[in-house]
Amino acid sequence: MPSNLHGGRERKRTIPKSPPYSEPGWKRLELEAVPAIPDQKQRDDIASYTASEFEGLKLGAKSGKSDQRPKEDDTSGGWHAEAMTFVQDSLINRLNMLYEKKHSNAIASLWVQAKQQSRKAIAPNGSHAPESSHPGQLRGDAISPEYMTDIECQKFVDVFNRFIMVFMGLRQPKKAVEVWNYMLWKGMAPGQASWHSMLNGCRQARDVEALEQVWQRMYSAGVRPDVGCWTTRISGLIACGKNRIGLLAFQEMVETWSDAAKKAMKKRPIEGNPTSLLQMGDVGDIVKPTIATINATVGALLRYRMGNEASIVMQTARSIGIENDIITYNTMLNFLVREGRLKEFSTLFHRMEASNVQPDITTFTILLDGMFRTSPDGQSSTSGDHLSAVMELLPDMEARGITASAHTYGVLIDRLLKNHSNPSAAMLVLDQMTSKGVIPTPPIFTSLMTYHFERAPPDLAAIEHLWLRIREQKVVVDHIFYDRMVEGYAGVGDTAKMLQFLGRMPREGMRPGPSALSAVVNALVAAGESDKAKEVMESASRQDRVRMGQEVEFRGAA
């Protein structure tokens, strides 16, 4: 195995003790205990069933989205199963959307709905129907299942696990444990997936103390971590800034498995059994790291610019029979490019090819980025004609069956402009891009326009030519492009064209950013048009008071 991950002499591997509680509420949480069964009134308060909660699933209901509902199949029970899946997937989708926006109150309301929808579907203490029985029945206009099958029950476990992760991610551990205990009351014993959800929530909340506490409680409950739990713990520790502890956790995972694998090989010297660690897989419930573990660890380390440690993790993977994949190589190659470590970049790229790992479009985009970057001493990373180097690489991509994407061309154009001030080469790349049928993205035209405005003096003729091309080819641009156009013309004092582009934004469902509006007002005041500047400010204020997408004309704008 490669050198010790934490550096220095070898240390005795121990399981870290549980850290102190980060929040007072954690001291009173008992995840393993089954709460007392509530009386009938409490059950009704907690999980009152209302048909209205099954949104859009009433039989015969008129809805514009009726085609999205499950199709009825009364004879086989398939209608109920499909309908319940629809409800559960809908809950998860809504929960993901609310979590992304961090809408805590709405998430709490959704949790109440989830409990309401699980009443009667799963009786307390898990008395749901066996696979062979009819999964449910229809009552009135709404689905009202008496029981669920094991498969349908598992779907609700997935819903509840997601709630656990979300509440932990929002730093609401009491709510997460409420979900946990509700599952126990419903007879759904939390398993590895539930523990993983708890760990994942701690990782997303960047709560390292809670992460380690949940880990210790999982062990205390007699649950062996699977690959997902290990990976989340390792990457979570590193993401929380505990880089060395995260590396120790990775080393612990590797050594725990390797020790078990060596013992297993000695106990079973039977012909046909693995004879080396490279061939061994999981040993019972002791899991071997996977490439997902390696990639998560490498990615987390590189976010802290720990390239040497990431390299050791990659070496460790190979030493136990885990080959680095294209994700591993791309992650490290991208880091080396951005750090200007171009010799190491070249060495790793050749090693990747020697390992028969085929580069993909991401690899070539990183490679092209490296060709046009400069090293830390300010010297160019390439010599000679940069355009020729690019044109030699693009056919090589096509020969490998890889078609350059709009992002790849965008990187080329951006580097040609920013690093080498070569607009002619950038336009040739743009021409080749369109000839290949690749549609240019708004950022590409934004880069070109910004470059021409920032030249000394600004190349107004090139700007006009490029804008004419955009209009003729009916290219779709975004609000960032228009912001740069407004700011650019404001900078050269052409208030007429500045207002022309400002006026286009609301007509195309966009609104200017603060920097663009500030540039407009400053340019108008400098030109002695204070009244028009006031009109623009009033129009912007009025637009803030209307819904996005509603047309608002800027007074004073062309």
XYZ file of C-alpha atoms in Angstrom:
558
model
C 0.000 0.000 0.000
C 1.305 3.510 -0.736
C 2.792 5.683 1.951
C 0.804 6.670 4.993
C -1.972 9.069 4.019
C -1.634 11.357 6.988
C 2.125 11.696 6.638
C 4.882 10.972 9.161
C 5.213 7.707 11.022
C 2.472 5.116 11.088
C -0.164 5.679 13.722
C -2.244 3.068 15.474
C -5.655 2.991 13.845
C -8.479 3.595 16.279
C -12.127 4.355 15.861
C -12.587 8.014 16.826
C -14.691 8.710 19.876
C -18.020 10.448 19.450
C -17.482 14.202 19.397
C -19.315 16.501 21.790
C -22.845 17.418 20.817
C -23.051 20.496 18.604
C -26.635 21.296 19.571
C -28.364 20.837 22.945
C -31.257 19.003 21.317
C -29.001 16.165 20.220
C -28.439 15.122 23.826
C -32.038 13.953 24.134
C -32.330 12.085 20.831
C -32.848 8.327 21.018
C -32.761 6.973 17.484
C -32.876 3.311 18.468
C -35.832 3.505 20.847
C -39.340 2.777 19.593
C -41.668 5.485 20.889
C -44.775 4.572 22.809
C -47.791 3.742 20.641
C -50.095 6.785 20.744
C -53.745 6.478 21.620
C -56.470 6.676 18.960
C -56.968 10.445 19.310
C -53.236 11.092 18.894
C -53.175 8.845 15.832
C -56.012 10.794 14.277
C -54.241 14.085 15.009
C -50.946 12.862 13.583
C -52.209 11.094 10.473
C -55.764 12.096 9.640
C -56.631 10.777 6.198
C -58.161 13.229 3.764
C -58.990 12.318 0.201
C -57.997 15.799 -0.940
C -54.342 15.024 -0.182
C -54.236 12.685 -3.187
C -53.896 15.631 -5.538
C -55.278 15.085 -9.029
C -55.911 11.388 -8.457
C -59.701 11.443 -8.003
C -61.586 9.210 -10.377
C -63.355 11.200 -13.035
C -61.833 14.504 -11.890
C -61.318 17.034 -14.654
C -57.768 18.232 -14.826
C -55.515 19.741 -17.430
C -52.911 17.202 -16.374
C -55.149 14.142 -16.533
C -52.856 12.481 -19.021
C -50.159 12.381 -16.346
C -52.273 10.306 -13.964
C -51.941 6.541 -13.758
C -54.311 4.513 -15.882
C -57.038 2.603 -14.065
C -56.794 -1.158 -13.791
C -59.395 -2.346 -11.277
C -59.069 -6.030 -12.042
C -55.398 -6.476 -11.250
C -54.900 -3.874 -8.581
C -52.371 -2.181 -10.864
C -54.300 1.098 -10.648
C -53.668 1.343 -6.938
C -50.006 0.373 -7.139
C -49.332 2.815 -9.950
C -51.281 5.558 -8.183
C -49.349 5.100 -4.943
C -46.084 5.245 -6.870
C -47.286 8.457 -8.480
C -48.081 9.955 -5.051
C -44.743 8.934 -3.557
C -42.711 10.180 -6.519
C -44.656 13.432 -6.407
C -43.783 13.854 -2.736
C -40.094 13.303 -3.402
C -40.065 15.710 -6.358
C -41.811 18.427 -4.375
C -39.491 17.852 -1.424
C -36.400 18.136 -3.631
C -37.673 21.383 -5.129
C -38.436 22.905 -1.724
C -35.105 21.754 -0.280
C -33.220 23.336 -3.150
C -34.871 26.654 -2.246
C -34.483 26.022 1.520
C -38.217 26.599 2.164
C -38.320 25.195 5.696
C -41.961 26.025 6.447
C -43.202 24.490 3.207
C -41.118 21.371 3.892
C -42.685 21.058 7.345
C -46.149 21.265 5.745
C -45.179 18.639 3.186
C -44.076 16.335 6.000
C -47.553 16.615 7.526
C -49.050 15.667 4.152
C -46.698 12.694 3.868
C -47.895 11.392 7.232
C -51.515 11.881 6.209
C -50.990 9.972 2.985
C -49.325 7.063 4.788
C -52.237 6.482 7.192
C -54.120 3.211 6.495
C -51.564 2.567 3.769
C -49.301 1.244 6.495
C -50.924 0.295 9.790
C -48.996 0.911 13.029
C -46.327 -1.720 13.658
C -46.143 -2.625 9.988
C -49.221 -4.788 9.455
C -49.288 -4.296 5.703
C -50.548 -6.844 3.251
C -48.418 -9.677 1.804
C -47.408 -9.654 -1.846
C -50.099 -12.107 -2.899
C -53.095 -10.116 -1.605
C -54.940 -7.361 -3.384
C -52.970 -4.190 -2.576
C -55.909 -1.865 -2.050
C -59.335 -0.823 -3.080
C -61.135 2.266 -4.288
C -63.602 4.100 -2.098
C -65.718 6.866 -3.498
C -63.704 9.244 -5.608
C -60.309 8.819 -3.959
C -57.778 6.090 -3.407
C -58.204 4.669 0.084
C -55.952 1.633 0.472
C -56.377 -0.521 3.535
C -52.843 -1.882 3.241
C -49.811 -1.746 1.009
C -47.617 -4.456 -0.425
C -43.996 -4.816 0.660
C -42.840 -3.078 -2.521
C -45.194 -0.148 -2.002
C -44.164 0.044 1.641
C -40.532 0.347 0.535
C -41.500 3.314 -1.635
C -42.737 5.120 1.470
C -39.480 4.223 3.208
C -37.710 6.059 0.370
C -39.939 9.081 0.965
C -39.255 9.094 4.697
C -35.511 8.618 4.161
C -35.515 11.664 1.935
C -37.235 13.676 4.670
C -34.551 12.550 7.125
C -31.802 13.781 4.809
C -33.574 17.090 4.172
C -34.231 17.870 7.832
C -30.638 17.037 8.753
C -29.424 19.185 5.856
C -31.519 22.063 7.219
C -29.954 21.573 10.672
C -33.256 20.421 12.150
C -32.192 17.153 13.850
C -35.313 16.962 16.012
C -37.509 16.882 12.907
C -35.266 14.201 11.369
C -35.671 12.052 14.475
C -39.432 12.679 14.376
C -39.421 11.081 10.916
C -37.218 8.266 12.197
C -39.513 7.494 15.114
C -42.586 7.769 12.891
C -41.083 5.062 10.672
C -40.576 2.852 13.730
C -44.181 3.416 14.811
C -45.292 2.392 11.327
C -43.247 -0.787 11.588
C -40.640 0.248 9.006
C -37.312 -0.476 10.684
C -34.722 2.061 9.469
C -31.909 0.290 7.639
C -28.658 1.268 5.988
C -30.470 3.617 3.599
C -31.973 5.502 6.546
C -28.603 5.828 8.256
C -27.119 6.964 4.958
C -29.802 9.641 4.649
C -28.938 10.864 8.146
C -25.219 10.986 7.320
C -25.841 12.677 3.983
C -27.910 15.366 5.672
C -25.094 16.022 8.149
C -22.658 16.311 5.255
C -24.849 18.792 3.413
C -25.296 20.827 6.611
C -21.498 20.823 7.089
C -22.074 19.581 10.649
C -19.041 17.434 11.343
C -19.937 16.734 14.984
C -23.393 15.460 14.064
C -21.854 13.424 11.235
C -19.526 11.568 13.591
C -22.224 11.171 16.221
C -24.616 9.531 13.763
C -21.766 7.297 12.595
C -21.111 6.086 16.139
C -24.816 5.521 16.795
C -25.060 3.454 13.631
C -22.270 1.196 14.897
C -23.885 1.043 18.343
C -27.131 -0.100 16.694
C -25.239 -3.027 15.138
C -25.546 -1.715 11.575
C -22.517 -2.211 9.367
C -21.953 0.719 6.988
C -22.312 0.050 3.293
C -20.230 1.730 0.595
C -22.599 4.689 0.457
C -22.292 5.351 4.192
C -18.503 5.108 4.104
C -18.252 7.361 1.056
C -20.565 9.972 2.559
C -18.661 9.993 5.842
C -15.246 10.350 4.182
C -16.257 13.048 1.709
C -18.336 14.757 4.404
C -15.426 15.033 6.822
C -13.240 16.536 4.113
C -16.008 18.881 2.955
C -16.375 20.086 6.569
C -12.694 21.060 6.602
C -11.545 18.011 8.597
C -9.216 16.923 5.819
C -6.835 14.797 7.868
C -9.657 13.071 9.738
C -11.321 12.357 6.400
C -8.121 10.783 5.123
C -7.876 8.702 8.285
C -11.459 7.548 7.698
C -10.524 6.532 4.142
C -7.494 4.652 5.451
C -9.688 3.009 8.101
C -12.105 1.782 5.415
C -9.266 0.358 3.310
C -7.520 -1.320 6.249
C -10.725 -2.716 7.765
C -11.519 -4.386 4.459
C -7.948 -5.519 3.688
C -7.566 -7.111 7.148
C -10.836 -9.011 6.685
C -9.878 -10.013 3.130
C -6.494 -11.389 4.221
C -8.111 -13.472 6.971
C -10.717 -14.787 4.552
C -8.039 -15.818 2.059
C -6.153 -17.763 4.746
C -9.275 -19.550 5.949
C -10.404 -20.647 2.492
C -7.371 -21.800 0.480
C -9.664 -23.556 -1.990
C -8.853 -23.797 -5.667
C -10.676 -21.112 -7.586
C -10.849 -18.684 -4.675
C -9.103 -15.302 -5.008
C -5.378 -15.485 -4.291
C -4.662 -11.767 -3.988
C -6.315 -8.653 -2.627
C -6.686 -7.370 -6.174
C -9.262 -10.102 -6.828
C -11.155 -9.893 -3.553
C -14.506 -8.176 -3.207
C -16.635 -7.543 -0.147
C -16.013 -9.823 2.817
C -19.404 -10.530 4.304
C -20.797 -7.205 5.463
C -17.369 -5.541 5.377
C -17.378 -3.630 2.125
C -14.514 -2.893 -0.204
C -14.106 0.682 -1.430
C -15.436 1.288 -4.919
C -14.481 3.744 -7.618
C -17.335 5.941 -6.330
C -15.518 6.153 -2.984
C -12.264 7.037 -4.727
C -13.845 9.713 -6.912
C -15.717 11.323 -4.024
C -12.552 11.415 -1.907
C -10.365 12.784 -4.702
C -12.928 15.432 -5.610
C -13.322 16.558 -1.988
C -9.549 16.811 -1.504
C -8.997 18.802 -4.682
C -11.521 21.399 -3.574
C -8.988 22.123 -0.830
C -6.107 22.012 -3.353
C -4.686 18.861 -1.748
C -3.340 17.415 -4.972
C -0.601 15.280 -3.427
C -3.028 13.613 -1.035
C -5.459 13.012 -3.901
C -2.656 11.315 -5.854
C -2.003 8.975 -2.915
C -5.700 8.053 -2.819
C -5.518 7.199 -6.536
C -2.434 5.048 -5.917
C -4.141 3.309 -3.005
C -7.066 2.463 -5.269
C -4.785 0.748 -7.780
C -3.005 -1.156 -4.996
C -6.251 -2.893 -4.008
C -7.479 -3.577 -7.530
C -9.634 -0.507 -8.175
C -8.739 1.061 -11.499
C -9.163 4.815 -11.797
C -11.863 5.680 -14.327
C -12.397 8.640 -16.635
C -14.064 10.632 -13.834
C -11.010 10.185 -11.604
C -8.615 11.264 -14.334
C -10.724 14.214 -15.492
C -11.037 15.500 -11.939
C -7.282 15.394 -11.393
C -6.424 16.706 -14.870
C -8.710 19.686 -14.398
C -7.053 20.459 -11.059
C -3.547 20.266 -12.547
C -4.513 22.584 -15.411
C -5.962 25.192 -13.098
C -2.917 24.996 -10.837
C -0.567 25.444 -13.800
C 1.168 22.119 -13.096
C 1.466 21.333 -16.776
C 4.263 18.740 -16.597
C 2.236 16.679 -14.127
C -0.775 17.178 -16.361
C 1.085 15.700 -19.331
C 2.396 12.768 -17.261
C -1.068 11.913 -15.952
C -2.651 12.191 -19.399
C -0.147 9.702 -20.844
C -0.692 7.390 -17.844
C -4.413 7.507 -18.516
C -3.890 6.457 -22.132
C -1.488 3.708 -21.065
C -4.209 2.382 -18.736
C -6.601 2.102 -21.712
C -8.921 4.723 -20.266
C -10.323 6.509 -23.294
C -10.627 10.304 -23.072
C -14.066 11.815 -23.470
C -15.301 15.270 -24.438
C -14.582 16.553 -20.909
C -10.982 15.344 -21.164
C -10.421 17.143 -24.446
C -12.017 20.315 -23.138
C -9.634 20.243 -20.168
C -6.731 19.515 -22.529
C -7.610 22.442 -24.764
C -7.941 24.667 -21.726
C -4.439 23.641 -20.673
C -3.021 24.447 -24.102
C -4.164 28.064 -23.827
C -3.440 28.741 -20.202
C -0.324 30.423 -18.899
C 1.931 29.012 -16.230
C 2.459 30.790 -12.880
C 5.597 32.563 -14.199
C 3.449 34.232 -16.871
C 4.891 32.247 -19.787
C 2.553 30.753 -22.341
C 1.888 27.054 -21.979
C 2.202 26.629 -25.753
C 4.443 27.964 -28.433
C 3.980 28.767 -32.095
C 0.619 29.135 -33.751
C -2.079 28.380 -31.175
C -4.728 28.055 -33.830
C -2.705 25.365 -35.619
C -2.402 23.428 -32.365
C -6.146 23.602 -31.884
C -6.907 22.536 -35.426
C -4.626 19.529 -34.992
C -6.375 18.464 -31.810
C -9.952 18.779 -33.053
C -9.514 16.157 -35.828
C -7.934 13.840 -33.254
C -11.114 14.158 -31.199
C -13.271 13.318 -34.203
C -11.058 10.329 -35.048
C -11.844 8.948 -31.586
C -15.543 9.379 -32.216
C -15.818 12.442 -29.956
C -17.695 15.466 -31.258
C -16.677 18.806 -29.822
C -19.490 20.392 -27.821
C -20.505 24.038 -27.611
C -18.720 24.173 -24.259
C -15.498 22.909 -25.849
C -15.619 25.565 -28.552
C -16.496 28.142 -25.917
C -13.348 27.316 -23.945
C -11.242 27.688 -27.104
C -12.714 31.070 -27.978
C -12.437 32.351 -24.426
C -8.766 31.339 -24.120
C -7.864 32.714 -27.549
C -9.310 36.067 -26.508
C -8.239 36.340 -22.881
C -4.852 34.665 -22.981
C -3.641 35.464 -26.473
C -5.678 38.426 -27.767
C -6.345 36.629 -31.034
C -9.857 37.587 -32.193
C -9.187 36.400 -35.747
C -8.469 32.871 -34.537
C -11.514 33.039 -32.263
C -13.756 33.923 -35.221
C -12.286 31.063 -37.263
C -13.160 28.674 -34.420
C -16.672 30.175 -34.365
C -16.989 29.602 -38.118
C -15.870 25.984 -37.805
C -18.300 25.518 -34.949
C -21.282 26.668 -37.001
C -20.127 24.660 -40.028
C -20.243 21.522 -37.855
C -23.831 22.302 -36.884
C -22.977 23.144 -33.266
C -25.156 26.006 -32.029
C -23.130 28.715 -30.257
C -24.200 29.443 -26.695
C -24.866 32.972 -25.356
C -21.627 33.017 -23.284
C -19.585 32.651 -26.495
C -21.045 35.829 -27.988
C -20.769 37.543 -24.609
C -17.022 36.747 -24.528
C -16.547 38.121 -28.051
C -18.508 41.315 -27.398
C -16.771 41.933 -24.067
C -13.372 41.531 -25.697
C -14.169 44.056 -28.431
C -15.525 46.606 -25.936
C -12.442 46.270 -23.722
C -9.946 46.892 -26.509
C -8.205 50.260 -26.597
C -9.952 51.834 -28.376
C -13.109 49.662 -28.490
C -13.575 47.942 -31.849
C -17.062 49.283 -32.616
C -16.977 48.005 -36.203
C -16.377 44.432 -35.014
C -19.187 44.838 -32.498
C -21.611 45.986 -35.200
C -20.561 43.120 -37.484
C -21.025 40.523 -34.733
C -24.426 41.924 -33.742
C -25.536 41.782 -37.402
C -24.463 38.140 -37.505
C -26.460 37.396 -34.357
C -29.563 38.997 -35.865
C -29.221 37.267 -39.243
C -28.672 33.827 -37.706
C -31.454 34.430 -35.162
C -29.172 33.480 -32.298
C -30.820 33.404 -28.874
C -28.921 35.467 -26.318
C -29.461 35.925 -22.586
C -29.697 38.784 -20.098
C -25.962 38.656 -19.382
C -25.227 39.351 -23.040
C -27.585 42.337 -23.020
C -26.079 43.610 -19.758
C -22.627 43.625 -21.342
C -23.955 45.393 -24.436
C -25.651 48.065 -22.316
C -22.543 48.536 -20.164
C -20.292 48.567 -23.228
C -22.180 51.302 -25.060
C -22.534 53.240 -21.797
C -18.762 53.094 -21.457
C -18.165 54.618 -24.897
C -20.848 57.274 -24.360
C -23.231 56.049 -27.076
C -26.432 56.543 -25.070
C -28.695 55.972 -28.083
C -27.507 52.384 -28.655
C -27.241 51.856 -24.923
C -30.962 52.642 -24.558
C -31.762 50.555 -27.627
C -30.381 47.398 -25.990
C -31.893 48.360 -22.644
C -35.294 48.570 -24.327
C -34.934 45.115 -25.901
C -34.623 43.364 -22.552
C -38.199 43.681 -21.199
C -39.599 42.935 -24.649
C -37.717 39.615 -24.560
C -38.755 38.787 -20.999
C -35.519 39.904 -19.331
C -34.551 42.565 -16.878
C -31.218 44.398 -16.566
C -28.882 43.699 -13.699
C -27.861 46.319 -11.109
C -24.490 47.010 -12.760
C -26.126 47.612 -16.144
C -28.719 49.996 -14.673
C -26.009 51.851 -12.790
C -24.007 52.234 -16.009
C -27.100 53.576 -17.819
C -27.879 56.170 -15.145
C -24.260 57.319 -14.933
C -23.969 57.622 -18.716
C -27.209 59.625 -18.987
C -26.218 61.987 -16.167
C -22.787 62.493 -17.748
C -24.495 63.330 -21.044
C -26.716 65.915 -19.344
C -29.871 63.804 -19.650
C -30.871 63.681 -15.980
C -34.611 63.573 -16.753
C -34.176 60.493 -18.903
C -32.031 58.898 -16.180
C -34.890 59.467 -13.723
C -37.368 57.853 -16.135
C -35.153 54.779 -16.445
C -34.911 54.464 -12.653
C -38.691 54.780 -12.289
C -39.237 52.138 -14.979
C -36.843 49.769 -13.214
C -38.635 50.329 -9.916
C -41.986 49.665 -11.588
C -40.665 46.442 -13.086
C -39.662 45.238 -9.618
C -43.308 45.424 -8.638
C -44.638 43.221 -11.412
C -44.305 39.526 -12.047
C -41.294 38.283 -13.964
C -41.999 37.778 -17.656
C -44.682 40.459 -17.845
C -43.816 43.028 -20.464
C -42.669 46.371 -19.062
C -41.353 49.054 -21.371
C -38.526 51.228 -20.125
C -39.553 54.811 -20.509
C -36.768 56.708 -22.195
C -35.446 53.535 -23.836
C -35.534 53.097 -27.577
